[in-house]
Amino acid sequence: MCGIVGFTGRQSAAPVLLEGLKKLEYRGYDSAGIACEQKGTISVSKVSGRIANLCEKTENGRLVPGCSGIGHTRWATHGAPTDINAHPHVSNDGRFSVVHNGIIENYMELRKELTARGYQFQSETDTEVIVHLIEMYYKGNLKDAVMKATSRLEGSYALGIMCSDCPGTLFAVREASPLILGIGVGENFFASDVTALVAYTRNAIYLDDGEFAELTADDMTVFDCTGTPIHKPVSRITWSIEAAEKGGYEHFMLKEIMEQPRAVKSAIAPRIQDDRVHLDDFEFTADELRDIRKIVITACGSAYYAGCAGRYAIEKLCRIPVTVELASELRYNDPQIDEHTLLIVLSQSGETADTIAAMRECQARGAKSLAIVNVVGSTIAKLADHTMYTWAGPEIAVATTKGYTTQLTVLYLFALYAAEKLDLISSESYHKLIDALETLPKMMQQVLDMNPALPKMAKKYNSKGSVFYIGRNTDYAVALEGALKMKEISYIHAEAYAAGELKHGTIALIDEGQPVIALCCNEQIAEKTMNNIIEVKARGAKVLAVARKGNRAILSHADDVIYIPKVEPLFSAAVEIVPLQLLAYYVAKDNGCDIDKPKNLAKSVTVE
Ligand code: AGP
């Protein structure tokens, strides 16, 4: 996600800002910039790509003079990662500059109003409306202008603001995006997180939503939302920089597992308005949907497994045949694809070479393409006819977690949208499923709150040999992803198997003490899967089951049971995967593996 920094003091601000931005690189970004003020002039330098490019362009800050300034690393949301869209943004009169972390949800209406008032926009970003609002409201008092401008904003924002009429003064504003003040001696700071501060000061003030601060080299005043000065306690930062990057978690993977409720909420919230699903990024008419004779989902790795899980909801609700194809296979299968095929491409990075190649092959055969990706402006996003972003925020750990669950969530949204457009769902069912979707974050949080049980399970189900994951229907799809998580971070061989298939050969491998993870959340067929648990138990297996709350029968069969809340069965996969992510994490931790950077793996496989 984006990161902001600010500095005001008696030394050159640019090098301090650049160092602060480097500490925020781990958050993931695709462009960066700084602005500094000197003698009533604001100088700005910004680039797409890495901070190293910015250091080179500014000669390590030498070309951006001044003792106060603001800086930004941008994780593109509105508008591709270009120099123009990079922050800081500057007002038309050049007197104001702003950096922003968050999303301004009402930026389109503000942009229309400001354009009508004659303000010229340079970028495609939501952020730019802020700097023009401040210019519009500025009558000589910067604090008043900041308050008036931010009162017009809806959404989330951590802002850094400067004005050439107020040398050495910065404003920092917080609403739903973290913002921390750093207190120095003869200098003051702000930043999105402590990693950018600890090199200069460990005395911090954590702003709360609705609060803002005025900073100069020797002074710092915090105000509440009414503009009244308030007292805020000063905290002592004890974290190491490395710990701070992970938000206090030991690994990025655990941080990202824990972020899933928020990430899934980010995927859903902008697409459910007035109790209806709106896919602004995919507005197919009913006729266009009726023209689709089949849907092909293609991806690699976990994205492929997300497709395997999401296909059930699409087929059930839309009554359109869905196949899920490995991208590395599809491209060579001479696939039966034409203009009546909708190709859904899943990818966290948007840069996976096999997926790109398969997509091009299908597009060449006439398929319409919908990309569901996390990285804004990525190759797959640009190639697709339609793109829906998962809004998961940057995913740093090589093993995807929130990438998978947000892809799944967007597939559910698509299924619901298409079913309603095709008039295949009653109003009652439609609204019931919307409610069920909106409760997914809470359901996931309940499972995460059970986290303390997982480290114990990890010790009991760790294996020197292999682990089997079994399930049926959607449970089998989740088993596929659960097995991959275990393999890629703990290096234990794990095999997902359709529970009903075991008796056709593989059950020969079940010996005394063989760990088996049984997914038994699909109520329609839970009894069948419980029979499979009995089968493997009879051959000596040690069974950890994942089941829905209320299934008491399973306690008679499995050695251990992890319960998940009674989530809508169609959407169950997004919740039942969570204990499997945690199980793999804690087994890998017990085995001393490099969890965030597993051997032989890359975060984005950009080679075939
Ligand atoms: C998942 O944990 C792996 N890192 C890998 O399977 C990944 O899902 C696959 O390479 C696809 O990546 P993408 O989603 O960025 O296209």
XYZ file of C-alpha atoms and ligand atoms in Angstrom:
624
model
C 0.000 0.000 0.000
C 1.096 3.648 -0.286
C 3.407 5.212 2.260
C 3.860 8.866 3.227
C 6.651 10.716 5.028
C 7.182 14.323 6.112
C 10.094 16.269 7.625
C 10.606 19.806 8.850
C 13.832 20.920 10.502
C 17.120 22.688 9.865
C 18.832 20.206 7.587
C 18.073 19.450 3.933
C 14.753 17.643 3.904
C 15.153 15.642 0.659
C 17.764 13.125 1.891
C 15.703 12.522 5.059
C 12.574 11.967 2.963
C 14.373 9.567 0.613
C 15.718 7.550 3.546
C 12.242 7.423 5.033
C 10.742 6.230 1.750
C 13.344 3.479 1.508
C 12.132 2.183 4.857
C 8.606 2.006 3.430
C 9.608 0.048 0.304
C 8.571 -3.242 1.911
C 4.935 -2.080 1.753
C 5.015 -2.537 -1.988
C 4.853 0.360 -4.448
C 5.258 1.216 -8.102
C 6.192 4.930 -8.056
C 7.651 7.493 -5.642
C 8.167 11.221 -5.222
C 9.193 14.084 -2.928
C 8.398 17.794 -2.672
C 10.399 20.353 -0.662
C 9.908 24.054 0.016
C 12.596 26.701 -0.028
C 12.164 30.489 -0.065
C 8.512 30.294 -1.023
C 8.977 27.800 -3.859
C 7.939 24.153 -3.854
C 10.172 21.815 -5.905
C 8.806 18.385 -6.838
C 10.468 15.275 -8.223
C 8.640 12.018 -8.848
C 9.191 8.838 -10.846
C 7.502 5.564 -11.715
C 9.476 2.534 -10.576
C 11.887 2.243 -7.682
C 13.126 4.803 -5.165
C 16.609 4.250 -6.593
C 15.322 6.001 -9.740
C 14.207 8.936 -7.602
C 17.573 9.109 -5.826
C 19.297 9.150 -9.203
C 16.943 11.754 -10.660
C 17.379 14.095 -7.662
C 21.071 13.340 -7.110
C 20.137 11.927 -3.703
C 17.914 14.929 -3.008
C 20.430 17.653 -3.923
C 18.201 18.921 -6.726
C 15.166 19.335 -4.436
C 16.240 22.065 -1.972
C 14.556 23.043 1.277
C 14.394 22.117 4.975
C 10.797 20.943 4.947
C 9.052 18.503 2.649
C 6.833 15.504 2.027
C 7.386 12.176 0.287
C 5.359 9.254 -1.025
C 5.576 5.674 -2.247
C 2.532 4.866 -4.359
C 0.753 1.503 -4.646
C -1.388 2.311 -7.668
C -5.136 2.175 -7.187
C -6.724 4.883 -9.346
C -4.550 5.367 -12.411
C -1.580 3.357 -13.657
C 1.896 3.698 -12.088
C 3.213 6.659 -14.140
C 5.251 9.773 -13.304
C 2.147 11.921 -13.693
C 0.083 9.785 -11.314
C 2.890 9.579 -8.751
C 2.624 11.773 -5.657
C 3.206 14.515 -4.454
C 0.456 16.313 -6.329
C 0.614 20.097 -6.738
C -2.139 22.720 -7.016
C -2.585 24.709 -10.215
C -1.035 27.791 -8.578
C 1.966 25.753 -7.409
C 1.532 26.848 -3.782
C 0.197 23.580 -2.330
C 1.429 20.015 -2.421
C -0.122 16.820 -1.012
C 0.776 13.165 -0.472
C -1.932 10.621 0.375
C -2.307 7.027 1.533
C -5.844 5.662 1.197
C -8.781 5.882 -1.199
C -11.075 8.914 -1.727
C -14.374 7.217 -2.525
C -16.184 10.384 -3.694
C -13.372 11.665 -5.856
C -15.337 11.530 -9.107
C -18.008 13.987 -7.911
C -15.327 16.242 -6.390
C -13.364 16.102 -9.630
C -16.448 17.138 -11.590
C -17.103 20.057 -9.206
C -13.505 21.260 -9.274
C -13.253 20.930 -13.045
C -16.434 22.965 -13.398
C -14.775 25.590 -11.216
C -11.846 25.734 -13.615
C -9.268 23.595 -11.820
C -7.017 21.702 -14.227
C -6.291 18.043 -13.423
C -2.957 16.515 -14.416
C -3.391 12.946 -13.188
C -5.961 10.102 -13.115
C -5.646 9.788 -9.346
C -8.284 10.253 -6.655
C -5.690 12.116 -4.563
C -5.416 15.143 -6.829
C -8.838 16.418 -5.788
C -7.394 17.114 -2.330
C -4.746 19.617 -3.431
C -7.279 21.544 -5.553
C -9.776 21.613 -2.672
C -7.118 23.102 -0.389
C -6.285 25.746 -2.993
C -9.978 26.496 -3.389
C -10.575 26.945 0.357
C -7.321 28.755 1.124
C -7.921 32.364 2.186
C -4.610 32.859 3.959
C -5.116 30.353 6.804
C -3.751 26.912 5.926
C -5.299 25.143 8.929
C -8.773 26.380 7.968
C -8.249 25.372 4.344
C -7.108 21.887 5.384
C -10.146 21.450 7.647
C -12.590 22.624 4.983
C -10.983 20.494 2.274
C -10.873 17.309 4.338
C -14.480 17.814 5.474
C -15.450 17.200 1.820
C -13.625 13.861 1.598
C -15.237 10.419 1.962
C -13.044 7.357 2.293
C -9.661 6.736 3.890
C -6.737 9.098 3.986
C -3.441 9.798 5.687
C -2.313 13.141 4.263
C 0.874 15.179 4.234
C 0.285 18.791 3.192
C 2.576 21.754 2.597
C 2.128 25.347 1.355
C 4.771 27.707 -0.024
C 3.120 30.593 1.896
C 3.941 28.786 5.159
C 7.653 27.967 5.043
C 8.665 25.095 7.327
C 5.077 24.196 8.212
C 3.536 20.809 7.450
C 0.078 19.423 8.134
C -0.579 15.725 8.746
C -4.165 14.434 8.665
C -5.462 11.002 9.607
C -8.721 9.318 8.647
C -8.771 5.467 8.484
C -5.152 5.220 7.296
C -2.333 4.994 9.848
C -0.267 8.147 10.519
C 2.399 8.619 13.149
C 4.220 11.788 14.259
C 7.922 11.662 15.147
C 9.265 14.144 17.698
C 12.842 15.266 17.222
C 15.059 18.028 18.620
C 14.752 21.039 16.326
C 13.021 18.808 13.808
C 9.762 16.905 13.480
C 8.453 14.108 11.296
C 5.401 12.174 10.198
C 5.133 8.787 8.482
C 2.727 5.990 7.629
C 4.535 3.690 10.005
C 7.345 3.693 12.510
C 9.891 2.087 10.187
C 10.421 5.495 8.536
C 10.953 7.247 11.884
C 13.133 5.021 14.066
C 16.392 6.104 12.390
C 15.728 9.680 13.593
C 13.556 9.402 16.682
C 11.830 6.816 18.847
C 9.395 9.344 20.363
C 6.104 9.001 18.542
C 2.528 10.215 18.648
C -0.044 7.918 17.040
C -2.794 10.029 15.492
C -6.332 8.677 15.693
C -9.023 8.974 13.040
C -10.294 12.523 12.661
C -7.191 14.082 14.195
C -4.628 16.254 12.435
C -1.387 17.972 13.343
C 0.560 21.118 12.484
C 4.337 20.623 12.502
C 7.229 23.070 12.397
C 10.902 22.479 13.231
C 10.388 23.425 16.873
C 6.707 22.822 17.461
C 3.934 20.263 17.009
C 0.238 20.771 17.728
C -2.380 18.039 17.450
C -6.030 18.995 16.844
C -9.259 17.058 17.074
C -11.779 17.093 14.222
C -13.176 20.430 15.424
C -9.737 22.063 15.193
C -9.330 22.216 18.975
C -5.793 21.533 20.225
C -5.639 18.273 22.209
C -3.045 16.519 24.298
C -1.699 13.220 22.937
C 0.559 10.834 24.833
C 4.075 10.330 23.491
C 4.960 6.669 22.910
C 8.458 5.224 22.930
C 9.088 3.069 19.852
C 10.845 -0.095 21.002
C 10.417 -2.151 17.793
C 13.345 -2.983 15.563
C 12.921 -1.713 12.002
C 12.496 -5.255 10.731
C 9.738 -6.024 13.236
C 7.997 -2.761 12.371
C 7.829 -3.656 8.667
C 5.837 -6.734 9.603
C 3.506 -4.788 11.857
C 4.841 -6.697 14.826
C 4.245 -10.135 13.244
C 7.194 -12.493 12.899
C 6.576 -13.039 9.184
C 4.820 -11.212 6.383
C 2.843 -14.397 5.707
C 1.271 -14.333 9.180
C 0.594 -10.598 8.838
C -1.126 -11.214 5.506
C -3.139 -14.154 6.872
C -4.349 -11.855 9.651
C -5.116 -9.068 7.140
C -7.574 -11.234 5.225
C -10.794 -9.941 6.839
C -9.780 -6.397 5.918
C -8.591 -7.435 2.444
C -11.824 -9.319 1.711
C -13.798 -6.324 2.964
C -11.818 -4.100 0.575
C -12.717 -6.439 -2.299
C -16.416 -6.420 -1.408
C -17.195 -2.926 -0.076
C -16.839 -0.895 -3.318
C -18.938 -3.481 -5.177
C -22.014 -3.648 -2.960
C -24.036 -0.429 -2.921
C -27.689 -0.086 -1.922
C -27.815 -3.820 -1.299
C -26.934 -4.615 -4.908
C -23.779 -5.885 -6.588
C -22.191 -3.265 -8.851
C -19.240 -4.329 -10.948
C -18.194 -0.953 -12.389
C -15.199 -2.707 -13.843
C -17.356 -5.349 -15.588
C -20.742 -4.098 -16.698
C -21.891 -6.886 -19.026
C -25.494 -6.517 -20.182
C -27.898 -9.435 -19.853
C -27.627 -10.043 -23.603
C -23.836 -10.116 -23.452
C -24.035 -12.596 -20.576
C -26.609 -14.714 -22.429
C -24.152 -14.789 -25.340
C -21.615 -16.611 -23.151
C -21.871 -20.343 -23.754
C -19.014 -21.334 -21.462
C -16.605 -19.844 -18.986
C -12.972 -20.867 -18.849
C -11.010 -19.910 -15.747
C -7.255 -20.036 -16.209
C -4.409 -19.394 -13.779
C -1.412 -20.986 -12.069
C -0.743 -22.286 -8.568
C -2.970 -20.910 -5.848
C -4.790 -18.715 -8.337
C -5.744 -21.879 -10.206
C -6.989 -23.386 -6.945
C -9.014 -20.255 -6.288
C -10.635 -20.891 -9.665
C -11.303 -24.508 -8.700
C -13.135 -23.311 -5.598
C -14.944 -20.364 -7.186
C -16.275 -22.314 -10.155
C -18.910 -24.020 -7.990
C -20.586 -20.727 -7.156
C -20.569 -19.603 -10.787
C -22.028 -22.860 -12.129
C -24.623 -23.077 -9.358
C -25.834 -19.495 -9.721
C -25.302 -18.752 -13.415
C -25.966 -22.199 -14.921
C -23.105 -21.624 -17.367
C -20.601 -24.471 -17.820
C -17.265 -23.605 -16.228
C -13.936 -25.323 -16.743
C -10.807 -24.431 -14.785
C -7.595 -24.885 -16.744
C -3.961 -24.715 -15.736
C -2.551 -21.884 -17.839
C 0.616 -23.833 -18.608
C -1.562 -26.587 -20.080
C -4.328 -24.532 -21.679
C -2.025 -22.724 -24.037
C -0.956 -25.994 -25.656
C -4.351 -27.764 -25.628
C -5.686 -26.301 -28.868
C -8.602 -25.217 -26.662
C -12.209 -25.087 -27.889
C -12.570 -21.375 -27.343
C -14.419 -18.797 -29.398
C -16.282 -15.494 -29.173
C -18.919 -17.158 -26.986
C -16.320 -17.972 -24.340
C -15.676 -15.769 -21.328
C -12.097 -16.231 -20.164
C -11.572 -15.361 -16.485
C -7.894 -14.880 -15.688
C -6.814 -15.029 -12.043
C -3.470 -13.648 -10.927
C -2.197 -11.872 -7.810
C 0.851 -10.351 -9.517
C -0.662 -9.930 -12.962
C 2.755 -10.866 -14.377
C 2.754 -14.699 -14.471
C 4.216 -15.689 -17.818
C 2.201 -18.898 -18.295
C -1.020 -17.089 -17.508
C -0.221 -14.240 -19.894
C 0.578 -16.701 -22.673
C -2.638 -18.668 -22.125
C -4.606 -15.434 -22.087
C -3.139 -14.276 -25.398
C -3.896 -17.694 -26.952
C -7.534 -17.534 -25.863
C -7.953 -13.922 -26.919
C -6.590 -14.831 -30.341
C -9.411 -17.384 -30.564
C -12.025 -14.735 -29.850
C -12.596 -15.134 -26.098
C -13.730 -12.104 -24.126
C -11.434 -11.719 -21.115
C -12.000 -10.683 -17.516
C -8.873 -10.361 -15.371
C -9.125 -10.640 -11.581
C -5.789 -9.326 -10.328
C -4.269 -7.544 -7.348
C -1.539 -5.402 -8.887
C -2.950 -2.305 -10.556
C -1.655 -1.641 -14.033
C -0.029 -5.099 -14.302
C 0.417 -6.792 -17.676
C -2.625 -9.038 -17.305
C -4.721 -6.075 -16.157
C -3.690 -4.146 -19.249
C -4.240 -7.085 -21.616
C -7.762 -7.929 -20.447
C -10.971 -6.559 -21.935
C -12.249 -6.089 -18.369
C -10.345 -6.012 -15.082
C -11.583 -6.400 -11.517
C -8.983 -5.611 -8.867
C -8.952 -7.632 -5.654
C -7.787 -4.568 -3.606
C -5.867 -6.910 -1.237
C -2.981 -4.460 -0.885
C 0.596 -5.552 -1.525
C 1.306 -9.200 -0.772
C 4.943 -9.627 0.233
C 5.140 -13.281 1.313
C 5.824 -15.635 -1.600
C 3.048 -17.954 -0.420
C -0.205 -16.230 -1.237
C -2.997 -16.064 1.325
C -5.010 -12.835 1.006
C -4.400 -13.003 -2.735
C -6.238 -16.333 -2.858
C -9.152 -15.379 -0.612
C -9.752 -12.053 -2.366
C -9.691 -13.718 -5.804
C -12.281 -16.147 -4.497
C -14.360 -13.271 -3.141
C -14.367 -11.484 -6.485
C -15.471 -14.701 -8.199
C -18.392 -14.884 -5.758
C -19.289 -11.271 -6.562
C -19.143 -12.050 -10.274
C -21.397 -15.112 -9.844
C -23.979 -13.119 -7.914
C -23.870 -10.210 -10.378
C -24.297 -12.489 -13.418
C -27.062 -14.581 -11.840
C -29.075 -11.455 -11.100
C -28.450 -10.021 -14.579
C -29.561 -13.327 -16.124
C -32.652 -13.297 -13.929
C -31.718 -16.687 -12.513
C -32.030 -15.826 -8.844
C -34.968 -14.736 -6.734
C -34.760 -11.389 -5.012
C -34.862 -13.137 -1.641
C -31.932 -15.452 -2.488
C -30.017 -12.572 -4.068
C -30.211 -10.419 -0.962
C -29.550 -13.383 1.316
C -26.351 -14.132 -0.581
C -25.317 -10.469 -0.506
C -25.712 -10.527 3.256
C -23.693 -13.759 3.377
C -20.901 -12.153 1.329
C -20.803 -9.136 3.602
C -20.402 -11.384 6.655
C -17.366 -13.181 5.181
C -14.801 -10.845 6.873
C -16.424 -11.434 10.257
C -16.507 -15.188 9.697
C -12.828 -15.186 8.739
C -12.011 -13.153 11.821
C -13.725 -15.746 14.006
C -11.478 -18.440 12.578
C -8.388 -16.260 13.050
C -9.408 -15.702 16.656
C -9.128 -19.485 17.083
C -5.491 -19.105 16.065
C -4.102 -20.268 19.464
C -5.344 -23.808 18.684
C -3.323 -24.100 15.485
C 0.262 -24.195 16.814
C -0.719 -27.250 18.916
C -2.293 -28.917 15.877
C 0.818 -28.131 13.859
C 2.984 -30.030 16.306
C 0.621 -33.014 16.249
C 0.179 -33.176 12.453
C 3.707 -32.307 11.418
C 5.119 -35.144 9.382
C 8.480 -36.492 8.319
C 6.778 -38.211 5.368
C 3.683 -36.834 3.776
C 0.273 -35.394 4.571
C -3.006 -36.126 2.768
C -5.718 -33.509 2.334
C -9.103 -34.993 1.436
C -12.498 -33.534 0.623
C -15.359 -33.534 -1.852
C -16.745 -30.799 -4.125
C -15.792 -27.373 -2.706
C -13.974 -29.119 0.152
C -11.751 -30.861 -2.387
C -10.960 -27.524 -4.054
C -9.899 -26.136 -0.665
C -7.840 -29.280 -0.025
C -5.847 -28.507 -3.175
C -4.840 -25.067 -1.863
C -4.254 -26.377 1.655
C -1.827 -28.993 0.340
C 0.055 -26.415 -1.723
C 0.490 -24.135 1.298
C 1.964 -27.034 3.275
C 4.321 -28.041 0.443
C 5.629 -24.616 -0.463
C 6.493 -23.302 2.990
C 7.251 -26.415 5.087
C 8.704 -28.556 2.266
C 6.601 -31.530 3.441
C 5.063 -33.578 0.638
C 1.308 -33.034 0.768
C -1.294 -34.458 -1.556
C -4.872 -33.324 -2.004
C -7.184 -36.142 -2.977
C -10.856 -36.341 -3.821
C -12.152 -38.220 -0.794
C -14.369 -40.443 -2.918
C -11.391 -41.485 -5.007
C -9.253 -42.844 -2.151
C -10.715 -46.344 -2.381
C -9.691 -46.505 -6.049
C -6.018 -46.982 -5.188
C -4.464 -44.286 -3.036
C -5.851 -45.686 0.218
C -3.114 -48.297 -0.134
C -0.737 -45.596 1.100
C -2.574 -45.005 4.368
C -0.532 -46.547 7.151
C -0.386 -46.275 10.936
C -0.032 -42.653 11.990
C -0.471 -41.187 8.505
C -1.616 -37.576 8.969
C -4.821 -36.827 7.042
C -6.482 -33.410 6.940
C -10.161 -33.921 6.121
C -12.243 -31.001 4.829
C -15.826 -31.666 5.841
C -17.582 -28.317 5.580
C -19.912 -28.999 2.662
C -23.022 -30.090 4.547
C -24.724 -31.812 1.615
C -21.941 -34.400 1.440
C -20.400 -34.196 4.909
C -21.692 -37.659 5.740
C -19.917 -39.117 2.701
C -16.648 -37.496 3.727
C -17.112 -38.751 7.264
C -17.304 -42.262 5.802
C -13.960 -41.612 4.146
C -12.587 -40.491 7.515
C -13.743 -43.809 8.963
C -12.041 -45.628 6.073
C -8.651 -43.983 6.645
C -8.967 -44.202 10.421
C -9.527 -47.954 10.027
C -6.099 -48.103 8.398
C -4.376 -46.198 11.162
C -4.548 -42.615 9.936
C -4.428 -39.643 12.318
C -7.223 -37.312 11.191
C -7.574 -33.569 11.694
C -10.975 -32.499 10.351
C -12.203 -29.032 9.437
C -15.986 -28.900 9.875
C -18.883 -26.483 10.352
C -19.954 -25.576 13.845
C -22.783 -27.880 14.905
C -21.390 -31.001 13.240
C -21.012 -33.063 16.381
C -20.982 -36.447 14.613
C -17.477 -35.796 13.329
C -16.129 -35.775 16.890
C -16.754 -39.536 16.945
C -14.529 -40.087 13.919
C -11.735 -37.529 13.683
C -8.903 -37.293 16.193
C -9.139 -33.488 16.176
C -11.676 -31.043 14.765
C -11.277 -27.398 13.829
C -14.663 -25.753 13.516
C -15.518 -22.873 11.218
C -18.660 -20.721 11.583
C -21.822 -21.631 9.669
C -20.917 -19.632 6.578
C -23.076 -19.726 3.437
C -22.041 -23.066 1.816
C -21.431 -21.429 -1.573
C -18.839 -19.121 0.019
C -17.417 -21.608 2.530
C -14.065 -22.060 0.756
C -12.945 -18.519 1.610
C -13.306 -19.318 5.311
C -12.257 -22.960 5.537
C -8.915 -22.246 3.883
C -7.869 -20.044 6.828
C -7.093 -22.855 9.329
C -5.113 -24.627 6.605
C -3.037 -21.493 5.982
C -2.301 -21.277 9.701
C -1.557 -25.009 9.960
C 1.019 -24.772 7.156
C 2.482 -21.612 8.709
C 3.005 -23.150 12.151
C 4.375 -26.445 10.755
C 6.867 -24.457 8.658
C 7.754 -22.379 11.719
C 8.349 -25.545 13.788
C 10.523 -26.851 10.964
C 12.583 -23.655 10.939
C 11.761 -22.878 7.298
C 12.236 -19.493 5.603
C 8.507 -18.845 5.556
C 8.388 -15.576 3.598
C 10.962 -16.635 1.029
C 10.693 -20.439 0.527
C 13.564 -22.081 -1.340
C 13.329 -22.240 -5.156
C 10.226 -20.024 -5.266
C 9.565 -16.481 -6.524
C 6.652 -14.208 -5.709
C 5.879 -13.753 -9.359
C 6.883 -16.405 -11.922
C 7.594 -14.190 -14.889
C 9.340 -16.950 -16.833
C 7.714 -19.941 -18.547
C 1.067 -19.509 -4.222
O 1.299 -19.505 -2.818
C 2.359 -19.513 -5.006
N 3.193 -18.453 -4.617
C 2.132 -19.636 -6.516
O 1.472 -20.869 -6.737
C 1.275 -18.532 -7.172
O -0.061 -18.661 -6.747
C 1.321 -18.719 -8.700
O 2.660 -18.577 -9.124
C 0.447 -17.710 -9.449
O 0.904 -16.405 -9.180
P -0.049 -15.163 -9.600
O -1.301 -15.293 -8.784
O 0.748 -13.947 -9.269
O -0.335 -15.296 -11.069
